[in-house]
Coordinates of C-alpha atoms in Angstrom, one line a residue:
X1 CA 94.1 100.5 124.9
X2 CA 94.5 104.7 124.6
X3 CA 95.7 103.8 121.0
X4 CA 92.1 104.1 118.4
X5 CA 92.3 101.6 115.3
X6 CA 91.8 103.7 112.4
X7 CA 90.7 102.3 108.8
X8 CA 89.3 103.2 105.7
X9 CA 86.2 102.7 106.8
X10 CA 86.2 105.0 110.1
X11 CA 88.7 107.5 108.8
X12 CA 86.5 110.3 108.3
X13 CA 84.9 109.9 111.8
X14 CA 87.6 109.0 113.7
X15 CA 90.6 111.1 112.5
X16 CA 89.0 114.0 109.6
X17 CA 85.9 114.7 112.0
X18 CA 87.7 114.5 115.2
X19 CA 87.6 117.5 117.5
X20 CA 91.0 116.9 119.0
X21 CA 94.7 116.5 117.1
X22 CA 94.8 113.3 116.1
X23 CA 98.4 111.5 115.7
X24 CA 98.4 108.9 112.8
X25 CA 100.5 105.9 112.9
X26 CA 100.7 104.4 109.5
X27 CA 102.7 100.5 109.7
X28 CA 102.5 97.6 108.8
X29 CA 102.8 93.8 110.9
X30 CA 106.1 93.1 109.3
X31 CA 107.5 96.2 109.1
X32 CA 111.2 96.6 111.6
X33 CA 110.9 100.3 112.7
X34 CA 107.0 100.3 113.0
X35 CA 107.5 97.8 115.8
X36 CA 110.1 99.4 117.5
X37 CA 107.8 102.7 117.5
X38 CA 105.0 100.9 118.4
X39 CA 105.8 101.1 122.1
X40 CA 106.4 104.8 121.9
X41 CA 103.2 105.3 120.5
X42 CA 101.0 103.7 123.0
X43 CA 103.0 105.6 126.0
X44 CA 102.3 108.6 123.8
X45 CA 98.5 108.0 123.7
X46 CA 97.6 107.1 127.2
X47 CA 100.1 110.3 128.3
X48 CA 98.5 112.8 125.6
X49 CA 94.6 111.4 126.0
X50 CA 93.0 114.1 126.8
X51 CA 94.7 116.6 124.5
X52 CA 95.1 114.2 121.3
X53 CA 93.8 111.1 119.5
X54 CA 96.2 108.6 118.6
X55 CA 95.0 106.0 115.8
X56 CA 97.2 103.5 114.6
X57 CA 96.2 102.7 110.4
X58 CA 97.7 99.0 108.9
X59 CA 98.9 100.2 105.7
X60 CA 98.1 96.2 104.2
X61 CA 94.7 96.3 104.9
X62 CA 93.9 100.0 104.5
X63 CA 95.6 101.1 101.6
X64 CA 92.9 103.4 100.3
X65 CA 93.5 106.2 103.4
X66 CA 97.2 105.3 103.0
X67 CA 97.3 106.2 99.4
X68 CA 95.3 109.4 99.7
X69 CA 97.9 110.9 102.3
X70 CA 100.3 110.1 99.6
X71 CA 102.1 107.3 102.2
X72 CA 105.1 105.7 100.7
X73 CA 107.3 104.4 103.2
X74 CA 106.5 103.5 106.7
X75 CA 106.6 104.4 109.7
X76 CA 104.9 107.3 108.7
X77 CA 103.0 109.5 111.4
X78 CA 100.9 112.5 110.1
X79 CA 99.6 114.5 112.7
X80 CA 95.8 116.2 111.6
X81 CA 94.2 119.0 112.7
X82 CA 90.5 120.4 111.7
X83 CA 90.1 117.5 109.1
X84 CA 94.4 118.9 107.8
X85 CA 97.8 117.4 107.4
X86 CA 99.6 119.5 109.4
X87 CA 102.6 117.7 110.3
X88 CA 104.4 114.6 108.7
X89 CA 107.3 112.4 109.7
X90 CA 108.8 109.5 108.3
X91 CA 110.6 106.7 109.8
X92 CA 110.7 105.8 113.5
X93 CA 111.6 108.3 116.0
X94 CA 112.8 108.3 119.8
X95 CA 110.2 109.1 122.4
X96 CA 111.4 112.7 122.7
X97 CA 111.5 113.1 119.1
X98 CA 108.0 112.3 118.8
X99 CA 107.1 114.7 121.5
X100 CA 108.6 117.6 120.2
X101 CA 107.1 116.6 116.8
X102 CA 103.9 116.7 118.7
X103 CA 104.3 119.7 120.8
X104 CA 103.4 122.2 118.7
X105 CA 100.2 121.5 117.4
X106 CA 98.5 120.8 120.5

C-alpha cells in the first residue's frame, strides 16, 4: 500500500517532520464521499510516491490531529509542507481535481 496511516500518535514524524509534501486524507469508515475518494487517493499515492507522501487520518479514532487542523467536515485533504498547511480542500473531488490541487506545491 503507497498510502501511510497517519495518527495522533505518528503525526509529527510521519506528516509535520516529513521531508516530502505530504497529502492528508482526513475520513471516516462510514462516511459516503470518503469512500468514493478513497480510490483516487491510493492511485494518487502509488503515482506521486516519490514526489509526495500520502497518509490517510480516521477522524473517529484520531480526533486529537483532526481537531488541531481545525477539521469539521470530511472528506477533508490538507496538503503540508515544511511541517505547514498549505493547501486545504473539503469534500470529495474527481481524480483531476485532486491533481491540480496537488500540482502546485510539489
Amino acid at each position: 500500500m503507497a498510502t501511510v496511516i497517519v495518527t495522533d500518535d505518528n503525526f509529527q514524524e510521519e506528516v509535520i517532520s516529513s521531508e516530502k509534501p505530504v497529502l492528508v486524507d482526513y475520513w471516516a469508515t462510514w462516511c459516503g464521499p470518503c469512500k468514493m475518494v478513497g480510490p483516487i487517493i491510493e492511485e494518487i499515492a502509488s503515482e506521486y510516491q516519490e514526489k509526495l507522501k500520502v497518509g490517510k487520518l480516521d477522524v473517529d479514532n484520531n480526533q486529537t490531529s483532526a481537531a488541531q487542523q481545525n477539521v469539521m467536515s470530511i472528506p477533508t485533504l490538507l496538503i503540508f509542507k515544511d511541517g505547514e498547511v498549505v493547501a486545504q480542500q473539503v469534500g470529495a473531488v474527481s481524480k483531476t481535481q485532486l491533481i491540480e490541487f496537488i500540482e502546485p506545491h510539489l
